Tab-separated table of C-alpha atoms and ligand atoms in Angstrom:
chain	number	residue	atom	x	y	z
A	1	UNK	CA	-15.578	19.055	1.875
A	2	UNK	CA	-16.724	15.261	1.371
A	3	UNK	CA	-14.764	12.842	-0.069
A	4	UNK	CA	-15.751	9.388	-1.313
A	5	UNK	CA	-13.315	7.084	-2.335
A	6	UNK	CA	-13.303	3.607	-3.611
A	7	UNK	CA	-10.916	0.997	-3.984
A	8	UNK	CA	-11.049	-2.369	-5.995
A	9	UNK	CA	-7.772	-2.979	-7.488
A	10	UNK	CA	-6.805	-6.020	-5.568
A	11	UNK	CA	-8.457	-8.413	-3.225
A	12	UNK	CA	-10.469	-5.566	-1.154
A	13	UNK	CA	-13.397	-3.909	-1.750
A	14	UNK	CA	-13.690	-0.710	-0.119
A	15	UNK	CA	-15.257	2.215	-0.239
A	16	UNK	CA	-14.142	5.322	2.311
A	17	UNK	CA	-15.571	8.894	3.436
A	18	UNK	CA	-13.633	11.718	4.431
A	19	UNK	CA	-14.089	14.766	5.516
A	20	UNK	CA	-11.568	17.662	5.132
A	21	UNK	CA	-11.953	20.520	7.799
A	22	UNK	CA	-9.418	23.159	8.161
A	23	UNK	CA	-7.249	21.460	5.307
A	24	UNK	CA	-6.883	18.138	8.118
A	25	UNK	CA	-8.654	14.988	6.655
A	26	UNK	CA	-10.909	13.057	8.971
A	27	UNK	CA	-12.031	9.363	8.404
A	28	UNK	CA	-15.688	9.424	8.378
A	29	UNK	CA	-16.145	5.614	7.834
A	30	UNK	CA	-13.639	3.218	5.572
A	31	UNK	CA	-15.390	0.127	4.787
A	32	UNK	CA	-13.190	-2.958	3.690
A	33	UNK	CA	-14.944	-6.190	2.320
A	34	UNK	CA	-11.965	-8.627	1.954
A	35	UNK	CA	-11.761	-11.431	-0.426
A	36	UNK	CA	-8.904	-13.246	1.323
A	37	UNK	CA	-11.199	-16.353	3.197
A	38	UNK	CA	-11.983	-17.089	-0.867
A	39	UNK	CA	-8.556	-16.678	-2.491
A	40	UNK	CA	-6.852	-18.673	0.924
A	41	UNK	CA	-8.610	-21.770	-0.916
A	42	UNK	CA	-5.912	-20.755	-3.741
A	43	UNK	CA	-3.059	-19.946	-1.451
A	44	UNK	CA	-3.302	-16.511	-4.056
A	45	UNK	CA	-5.172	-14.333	-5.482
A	46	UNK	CA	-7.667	-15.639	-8.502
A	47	UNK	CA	-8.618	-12.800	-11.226
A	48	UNK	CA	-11.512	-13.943	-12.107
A	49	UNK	CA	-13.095	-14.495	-9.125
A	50	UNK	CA	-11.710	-11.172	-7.082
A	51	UNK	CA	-13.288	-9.375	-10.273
A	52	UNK	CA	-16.747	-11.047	-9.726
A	53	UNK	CA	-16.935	-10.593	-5.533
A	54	UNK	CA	-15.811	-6.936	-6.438
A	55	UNK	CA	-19.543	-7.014	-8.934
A	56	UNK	CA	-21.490	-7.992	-5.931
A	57	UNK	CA	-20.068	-6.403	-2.722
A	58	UNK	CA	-19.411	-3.041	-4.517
A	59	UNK	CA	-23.003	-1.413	-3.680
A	60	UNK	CA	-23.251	-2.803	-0.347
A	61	UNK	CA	-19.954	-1.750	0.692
A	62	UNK	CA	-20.921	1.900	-0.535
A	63	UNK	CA	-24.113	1.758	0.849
A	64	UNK	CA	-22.157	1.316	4.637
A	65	UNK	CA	-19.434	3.990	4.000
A	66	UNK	CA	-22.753	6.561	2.900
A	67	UNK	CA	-25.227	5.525	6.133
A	68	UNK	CA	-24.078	8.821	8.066
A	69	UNK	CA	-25.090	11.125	5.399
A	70	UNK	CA	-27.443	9.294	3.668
A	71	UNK	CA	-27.532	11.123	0.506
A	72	UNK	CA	-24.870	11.167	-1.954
A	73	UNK	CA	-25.978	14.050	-3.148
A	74	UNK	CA	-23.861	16.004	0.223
A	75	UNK	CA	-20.713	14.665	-1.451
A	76	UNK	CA	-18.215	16.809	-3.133
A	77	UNK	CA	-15.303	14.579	-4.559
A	78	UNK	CA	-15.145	11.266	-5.805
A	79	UNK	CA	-11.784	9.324	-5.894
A	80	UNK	CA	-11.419	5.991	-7.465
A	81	UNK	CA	-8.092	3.780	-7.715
A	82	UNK	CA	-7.632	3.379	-11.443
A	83	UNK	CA	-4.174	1.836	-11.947
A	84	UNK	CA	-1.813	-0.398	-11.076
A	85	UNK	CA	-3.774	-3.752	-10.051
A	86	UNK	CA	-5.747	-6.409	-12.017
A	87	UNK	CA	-7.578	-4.834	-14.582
A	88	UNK	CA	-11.085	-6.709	-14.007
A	89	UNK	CA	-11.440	-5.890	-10.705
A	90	UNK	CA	-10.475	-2.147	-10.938
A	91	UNK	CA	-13.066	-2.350	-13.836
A	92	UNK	CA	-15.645	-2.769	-11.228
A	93	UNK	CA	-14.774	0.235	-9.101
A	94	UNK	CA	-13.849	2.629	-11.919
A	95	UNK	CA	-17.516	2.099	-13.232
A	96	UNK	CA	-19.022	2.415	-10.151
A	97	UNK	CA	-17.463	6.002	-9.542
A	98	UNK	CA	-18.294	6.928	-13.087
A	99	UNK	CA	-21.614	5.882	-12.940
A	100	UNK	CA	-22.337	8.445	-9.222
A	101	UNK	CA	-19.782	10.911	-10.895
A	102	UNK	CA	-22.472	10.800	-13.703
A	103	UNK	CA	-25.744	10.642	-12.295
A	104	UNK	CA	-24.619	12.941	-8.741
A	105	UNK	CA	-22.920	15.181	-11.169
A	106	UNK	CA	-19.812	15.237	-8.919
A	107	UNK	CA	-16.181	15.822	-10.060
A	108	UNK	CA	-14.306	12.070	-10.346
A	109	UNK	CA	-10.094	12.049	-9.823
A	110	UNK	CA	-8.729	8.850	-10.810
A	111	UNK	CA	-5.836	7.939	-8.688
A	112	UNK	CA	-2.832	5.869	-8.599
A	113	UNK	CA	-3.285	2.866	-6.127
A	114	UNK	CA	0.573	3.699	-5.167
A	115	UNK	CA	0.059	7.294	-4.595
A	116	UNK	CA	-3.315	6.474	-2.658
A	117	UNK	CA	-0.950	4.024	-0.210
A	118	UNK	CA	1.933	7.004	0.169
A	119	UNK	CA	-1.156	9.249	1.300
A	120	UNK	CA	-2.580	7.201	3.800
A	121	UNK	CA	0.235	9.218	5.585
A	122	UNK	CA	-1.773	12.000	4.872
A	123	UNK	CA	-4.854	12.016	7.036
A	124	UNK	CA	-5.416	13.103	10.337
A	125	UNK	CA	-1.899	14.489	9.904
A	126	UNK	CA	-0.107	17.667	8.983
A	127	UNK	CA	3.309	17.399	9.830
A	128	UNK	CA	4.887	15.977	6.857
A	129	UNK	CA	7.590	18.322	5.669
A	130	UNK	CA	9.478	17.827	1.816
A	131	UNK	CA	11.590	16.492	0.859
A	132	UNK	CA	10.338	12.894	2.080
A	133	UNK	CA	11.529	9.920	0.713
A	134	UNK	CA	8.969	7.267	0.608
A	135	UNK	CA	8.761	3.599	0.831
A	136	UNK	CA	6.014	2.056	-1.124
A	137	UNK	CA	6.021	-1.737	-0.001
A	138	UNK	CA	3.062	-4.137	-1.021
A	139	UNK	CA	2.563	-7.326	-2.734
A	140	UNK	CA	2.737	-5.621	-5.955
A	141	UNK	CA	5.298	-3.020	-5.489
A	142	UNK	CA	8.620	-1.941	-3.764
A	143	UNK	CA	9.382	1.173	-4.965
A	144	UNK	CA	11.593	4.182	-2.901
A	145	UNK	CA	10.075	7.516	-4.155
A	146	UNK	CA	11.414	10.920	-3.554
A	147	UNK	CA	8.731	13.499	-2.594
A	148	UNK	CA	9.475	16.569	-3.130
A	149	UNK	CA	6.150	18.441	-2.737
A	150	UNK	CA	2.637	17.160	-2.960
A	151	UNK	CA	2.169	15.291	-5.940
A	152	UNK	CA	5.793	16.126	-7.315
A	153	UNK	CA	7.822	12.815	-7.128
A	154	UNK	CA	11.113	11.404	-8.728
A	155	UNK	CA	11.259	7.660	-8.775
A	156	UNK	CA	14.706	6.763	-7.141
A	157	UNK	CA	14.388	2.669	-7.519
A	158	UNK	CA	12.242	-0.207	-7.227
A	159	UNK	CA	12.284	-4.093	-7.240
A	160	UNK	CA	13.665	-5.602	-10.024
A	161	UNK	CA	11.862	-8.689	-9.806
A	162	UNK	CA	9.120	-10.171	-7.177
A	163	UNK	CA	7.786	-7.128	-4.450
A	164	UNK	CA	8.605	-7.690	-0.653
A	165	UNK	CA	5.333	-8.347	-0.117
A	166	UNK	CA	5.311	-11.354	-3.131
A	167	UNK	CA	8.593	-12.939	-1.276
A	168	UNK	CA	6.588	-13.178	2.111
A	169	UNK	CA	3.884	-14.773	0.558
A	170	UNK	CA	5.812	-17.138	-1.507
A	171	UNK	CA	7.895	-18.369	1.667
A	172	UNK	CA	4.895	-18.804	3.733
A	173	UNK	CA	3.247	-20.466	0.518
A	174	UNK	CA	6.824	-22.506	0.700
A	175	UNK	CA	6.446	-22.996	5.039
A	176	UNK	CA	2.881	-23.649	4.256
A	177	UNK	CA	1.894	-21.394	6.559
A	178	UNK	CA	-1.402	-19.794	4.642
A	179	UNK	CA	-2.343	-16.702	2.910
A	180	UNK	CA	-1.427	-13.990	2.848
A	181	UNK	CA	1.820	-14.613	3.394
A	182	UNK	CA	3.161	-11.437	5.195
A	183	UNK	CA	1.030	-11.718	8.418
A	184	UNK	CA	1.489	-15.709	8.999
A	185	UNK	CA	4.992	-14.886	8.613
A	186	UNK	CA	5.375	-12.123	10.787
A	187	UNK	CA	3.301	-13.973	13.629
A	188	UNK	CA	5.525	-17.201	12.942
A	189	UNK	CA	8.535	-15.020	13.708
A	190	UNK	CA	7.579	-14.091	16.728
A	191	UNK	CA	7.483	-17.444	18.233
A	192	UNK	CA	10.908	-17.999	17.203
A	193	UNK	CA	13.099	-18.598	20.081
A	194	UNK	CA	16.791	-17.475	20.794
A	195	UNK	CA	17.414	-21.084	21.838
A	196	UNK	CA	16.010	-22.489	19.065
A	197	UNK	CA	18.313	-25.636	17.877
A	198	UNK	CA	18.336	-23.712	14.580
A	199	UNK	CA	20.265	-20.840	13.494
A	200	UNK	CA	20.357	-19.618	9.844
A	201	UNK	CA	21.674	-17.170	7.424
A	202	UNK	CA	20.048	-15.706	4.560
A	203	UNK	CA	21.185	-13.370	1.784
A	204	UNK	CA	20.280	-9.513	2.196
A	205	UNK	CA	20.102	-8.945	-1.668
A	206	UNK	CA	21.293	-6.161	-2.992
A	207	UNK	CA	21.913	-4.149	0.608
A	208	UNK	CA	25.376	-2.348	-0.714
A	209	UNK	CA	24.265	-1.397	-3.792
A	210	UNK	CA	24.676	1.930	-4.750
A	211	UNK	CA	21.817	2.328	-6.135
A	212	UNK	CA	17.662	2.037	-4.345
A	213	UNK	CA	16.758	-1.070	-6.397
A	214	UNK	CA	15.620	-4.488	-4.604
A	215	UNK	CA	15.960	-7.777	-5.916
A	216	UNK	CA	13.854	-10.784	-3.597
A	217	UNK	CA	13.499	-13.484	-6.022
A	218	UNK	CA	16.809	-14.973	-4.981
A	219	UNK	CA	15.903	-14.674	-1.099
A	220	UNK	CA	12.884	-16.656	-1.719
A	221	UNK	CA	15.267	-19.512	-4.211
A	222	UNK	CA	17.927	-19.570	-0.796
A	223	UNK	CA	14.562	-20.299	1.228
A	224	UNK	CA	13.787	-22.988	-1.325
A	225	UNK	CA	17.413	-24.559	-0.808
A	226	UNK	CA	17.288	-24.265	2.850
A	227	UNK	CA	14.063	-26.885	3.161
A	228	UNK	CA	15.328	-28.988	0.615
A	229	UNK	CA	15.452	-32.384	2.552
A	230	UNK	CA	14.756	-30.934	5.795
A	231	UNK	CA	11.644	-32.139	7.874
A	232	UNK	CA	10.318	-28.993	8.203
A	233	UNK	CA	9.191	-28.856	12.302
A	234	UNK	CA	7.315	-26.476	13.837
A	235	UNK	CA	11.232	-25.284	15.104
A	236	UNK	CA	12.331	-25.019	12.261
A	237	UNK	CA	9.693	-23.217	10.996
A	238	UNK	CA	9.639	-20.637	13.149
A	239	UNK	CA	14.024	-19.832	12.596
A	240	UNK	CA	13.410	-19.748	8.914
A	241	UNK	CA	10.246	-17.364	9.065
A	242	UNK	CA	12.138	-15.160	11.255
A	243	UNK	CA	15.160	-14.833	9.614
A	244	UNK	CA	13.215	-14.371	6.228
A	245	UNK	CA	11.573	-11.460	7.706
A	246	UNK	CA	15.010	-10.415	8.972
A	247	UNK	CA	16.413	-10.153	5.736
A	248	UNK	CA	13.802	-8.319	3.491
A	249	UNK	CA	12.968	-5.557	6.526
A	250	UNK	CA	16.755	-5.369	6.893
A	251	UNK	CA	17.403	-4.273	3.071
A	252	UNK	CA	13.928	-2.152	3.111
A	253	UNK	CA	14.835	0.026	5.984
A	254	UNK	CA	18.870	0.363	5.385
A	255	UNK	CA	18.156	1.241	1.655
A	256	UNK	CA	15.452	3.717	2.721
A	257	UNK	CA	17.642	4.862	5.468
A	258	UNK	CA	20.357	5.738	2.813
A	259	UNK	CA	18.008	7.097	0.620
A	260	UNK	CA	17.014	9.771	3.266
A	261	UNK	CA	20.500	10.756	4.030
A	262	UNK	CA	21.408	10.939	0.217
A	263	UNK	CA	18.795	13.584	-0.424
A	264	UNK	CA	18.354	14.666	2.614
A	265	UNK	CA	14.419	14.222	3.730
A	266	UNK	CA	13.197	15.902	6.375
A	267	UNK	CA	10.604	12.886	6.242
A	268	UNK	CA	10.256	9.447	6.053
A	269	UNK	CA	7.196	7.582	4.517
A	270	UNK	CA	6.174	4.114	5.080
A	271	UNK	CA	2.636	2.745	2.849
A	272	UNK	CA	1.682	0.050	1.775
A	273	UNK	CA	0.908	-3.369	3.110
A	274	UNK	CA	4.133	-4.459	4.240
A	275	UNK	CA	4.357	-1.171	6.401
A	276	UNK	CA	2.177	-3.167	8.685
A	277	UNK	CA	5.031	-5.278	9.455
A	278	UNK	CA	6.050	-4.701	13.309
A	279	UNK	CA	9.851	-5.438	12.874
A	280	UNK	CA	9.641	-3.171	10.021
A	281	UNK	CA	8.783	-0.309	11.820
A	282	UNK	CA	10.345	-0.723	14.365
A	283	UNK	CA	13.322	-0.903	12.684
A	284	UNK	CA	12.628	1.956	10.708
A	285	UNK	CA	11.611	3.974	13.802
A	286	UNK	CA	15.328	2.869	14.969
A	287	UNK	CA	17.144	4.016	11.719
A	288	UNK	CA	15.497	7.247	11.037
A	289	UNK	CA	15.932	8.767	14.840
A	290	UNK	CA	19.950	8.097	14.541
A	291	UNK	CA	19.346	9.897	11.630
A	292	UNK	CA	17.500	12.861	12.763
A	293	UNK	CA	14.703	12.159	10.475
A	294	UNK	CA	10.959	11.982	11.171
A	295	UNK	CA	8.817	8.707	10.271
A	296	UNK	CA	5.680	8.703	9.533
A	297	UNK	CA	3.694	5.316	9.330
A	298	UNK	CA	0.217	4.652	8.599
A	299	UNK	CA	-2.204	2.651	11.444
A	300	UNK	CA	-2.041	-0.732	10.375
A	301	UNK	CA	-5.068	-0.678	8.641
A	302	UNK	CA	-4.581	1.837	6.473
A	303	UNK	CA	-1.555	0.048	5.535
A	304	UNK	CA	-3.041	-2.389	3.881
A	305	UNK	CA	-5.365	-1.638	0.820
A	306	UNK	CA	-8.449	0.499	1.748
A	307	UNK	CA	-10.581	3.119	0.162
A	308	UNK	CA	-9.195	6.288	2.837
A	309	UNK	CA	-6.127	6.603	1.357
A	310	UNK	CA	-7.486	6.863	-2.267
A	311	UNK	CA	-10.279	9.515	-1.163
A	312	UNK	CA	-7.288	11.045	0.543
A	313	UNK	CA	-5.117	10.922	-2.213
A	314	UNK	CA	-7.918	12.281	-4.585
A	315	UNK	CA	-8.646	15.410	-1.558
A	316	UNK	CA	-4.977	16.648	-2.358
A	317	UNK	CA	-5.016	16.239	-6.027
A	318	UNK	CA	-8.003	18.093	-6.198
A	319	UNK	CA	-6.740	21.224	-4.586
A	320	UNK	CA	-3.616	21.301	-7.007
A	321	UNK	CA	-5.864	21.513	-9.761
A	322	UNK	CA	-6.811	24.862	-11.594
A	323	UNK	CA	-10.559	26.164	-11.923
A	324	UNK	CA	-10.381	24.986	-16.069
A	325	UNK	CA	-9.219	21.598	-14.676
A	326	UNK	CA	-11.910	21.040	-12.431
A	327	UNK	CA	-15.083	21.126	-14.402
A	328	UNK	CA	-13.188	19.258	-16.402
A	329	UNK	CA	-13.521	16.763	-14.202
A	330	UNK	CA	-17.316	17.097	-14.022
A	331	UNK	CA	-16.998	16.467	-18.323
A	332	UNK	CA	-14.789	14.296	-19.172
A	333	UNK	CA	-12.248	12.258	-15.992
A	334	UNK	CA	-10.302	11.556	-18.722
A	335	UNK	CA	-8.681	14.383	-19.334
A	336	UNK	CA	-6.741	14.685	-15.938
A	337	UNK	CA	-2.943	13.252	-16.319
A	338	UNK	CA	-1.732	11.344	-13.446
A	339	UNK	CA	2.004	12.530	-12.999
A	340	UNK	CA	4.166	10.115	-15.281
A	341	UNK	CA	7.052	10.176	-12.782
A	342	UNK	CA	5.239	8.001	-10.873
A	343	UNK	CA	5.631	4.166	-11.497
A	344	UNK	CA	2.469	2.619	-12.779
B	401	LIG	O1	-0.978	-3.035	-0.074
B	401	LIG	P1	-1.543	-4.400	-0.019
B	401	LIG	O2	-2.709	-4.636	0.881
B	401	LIG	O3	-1.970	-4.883	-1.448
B	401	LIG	C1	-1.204	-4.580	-2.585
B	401	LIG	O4	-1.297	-3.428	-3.069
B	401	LIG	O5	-0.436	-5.489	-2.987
B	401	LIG	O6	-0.345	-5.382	0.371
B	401	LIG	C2	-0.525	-6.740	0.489
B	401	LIG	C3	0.818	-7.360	0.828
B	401	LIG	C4	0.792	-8.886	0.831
B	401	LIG	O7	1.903	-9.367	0.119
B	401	LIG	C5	0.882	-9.217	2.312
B	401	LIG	O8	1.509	-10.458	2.571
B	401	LIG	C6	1.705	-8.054	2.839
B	401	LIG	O9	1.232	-6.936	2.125
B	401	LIG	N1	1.518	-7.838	4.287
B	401	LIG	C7	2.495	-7.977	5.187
B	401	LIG	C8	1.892	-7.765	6.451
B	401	LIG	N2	0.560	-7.484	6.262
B	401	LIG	C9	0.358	-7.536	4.918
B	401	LIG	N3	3.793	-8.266	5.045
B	401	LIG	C10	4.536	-8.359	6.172
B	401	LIG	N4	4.025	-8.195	7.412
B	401	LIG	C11	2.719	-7.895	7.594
B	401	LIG	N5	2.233	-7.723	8.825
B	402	LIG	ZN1	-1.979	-1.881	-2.228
């Protein structure tokens, strides 16, 4: 089976082509056109003009994923991210799949953009075993979801303010270190120094809760504080980055940790761009082999948003689907419910 998948919820667009052979998904090309060079201007993200680079890379961008077979007509599936993200630019990509859906007369799945990033775990890999507790970390989103099957999940908690991924990139914004925020952060860190004439301490919000919510809004305020009045060297640029990413990989993997033991995963999920975080997995890595558990982590570059995971995503909802359900797909998208546990 071919999949073609295509992502424009965000900053990226992509478009991806799988192929599914013996029930393992292969990547058969995952073209990413990123917006960031533009939006770095902004030090963010502008809606308006992600929406209107999204308009003229879309075709292009499919064009590359499609050069193997040539003709669209081979496909089989089409998967398109239609929700969470800024509504003009999945516009774009939505109307794009709809459009080949229409003329190619090929079944279209709409998927979740989070779901998409917990099944980038997916291909190339068949070892994931249920329960799995899942860790859905991006600039959007922190969210700890309990799988219990494919496509069966129980939300168990999620930020209740700014994402992980939002905090980096408001410190960097505050370090002026460039956009996005996560990577310039994480490379910052890494030049920090044991020596280094400064030592601090920040906040790990909400680590002994008992519950698997995050709060990083006030880690980003005590970062504020810290550079109030401070000439802010390259020195002590490089403590505060590091301990920054200290604190927010710290929560994410202890929470996630408890979370596994709790309801006892047999797996561990890392997606979404923060996963690409070295320290993070690493730590992770540390925390689920005292534990017994197995991790499973994404390449870095399907961490990050890409059009794989939502052609991936849309490969597995397929097959869950009864024979009724999947014309319906060829007459009306529509009609397919995404599950309402999880968080859109
Ligand atoms: O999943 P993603 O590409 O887009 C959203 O769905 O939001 O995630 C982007 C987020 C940004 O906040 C970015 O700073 C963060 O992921 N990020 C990282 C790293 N690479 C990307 N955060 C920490 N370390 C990284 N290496
Ligand atoms: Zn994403």
């Amino acid at each position: 089976m071919l999949i073609l998948g295509l992502e424009t919820s965000c900053d990226e667009t992509s478009a991806a082509l799988l192929r599914s052979e013996k029930g393992r998904l292969k990547i058969l090309s995952n073209v990413v056109s990123s917006q960031v060079k533009i939006h770095r201007r902004y030090k963010g993200i502008v809606p308006e003009v992600a929406a209107r680079l999204h308009l003229e890379k879309i075709l292009p961008v499919i064009k590359e994923a499609i050069v193997e077979i040539k003709n669209l007509q081979k496909i089989d599936l089409i998967a398109v991210t239609f929700g969470p993200g800024l509504i003009t630019s999945l516009l774009v990509g939505v109307e794009a799949a709809k459009t080949l859906s229409y003329l190619f007369k090929k079944p279209l799945i709409p998927i979740n953009h989070l779901e998409g990033h917990i099944y980038a775990n997916f291909i190339n890999e068949q070892s994931i075993r249920f329960p799995a507790v899942c860790l859905v970390v991006s600039g959007g989103h922190t969210e700890l979801v309990l799988m219990k099957d494919l496509s069966q999940y129980q939300k168990l908690g999620s930020t209740r303010d700014d994402a992980a991924g939002e905090c980096f990139d408001k410190v960097a914004k505050l370090l002026n270190l460039g956009y996005p925020g996560g990577p310039a952060i994480e490379k910052t860190a890494q030049a920090f120094q044991r020596d280094s004439p400064f030592s601090l301490n920040l906040p790990r919000p909400m680590i002994g809760t008992h519950d698997f919510d995050f709060s990083f809004s006030g880690l980003k305020t005590a970062v504020l504080y810290k550079i109030k009045g401070m000439k802010i060297d390259k020195n002590f640029k490089e403590a505060l980055a590091y301990e920054t990413q200290e604190a927010i990989i710290d929560v994410l993997a202890t929470k996630t940790a408890r979370a596994s033991r709790e309801f006892k995963a047999k797996s561990i999920i890392l997606s979404g761009g923060v996963a690409a975080n070295e320290r993070l997995r690493v730590m992770m890595k540390e925390k689920a082999e005292k534990s017994g558990k197995k991790l499973f982590v994404p390449p870095k570059n399907l961490c990050t948003d890409n059009a794989a995971m939502i052609a991936a995503a849309g490969y597995f909802r397929y097959h869950l689907l009864n024979k009724k359900q999947r014309l319906d797909l060829l007459n009306n998208w529509r009609k397919i419910k995404v599950d309402p546990n999880l968080m859109l």
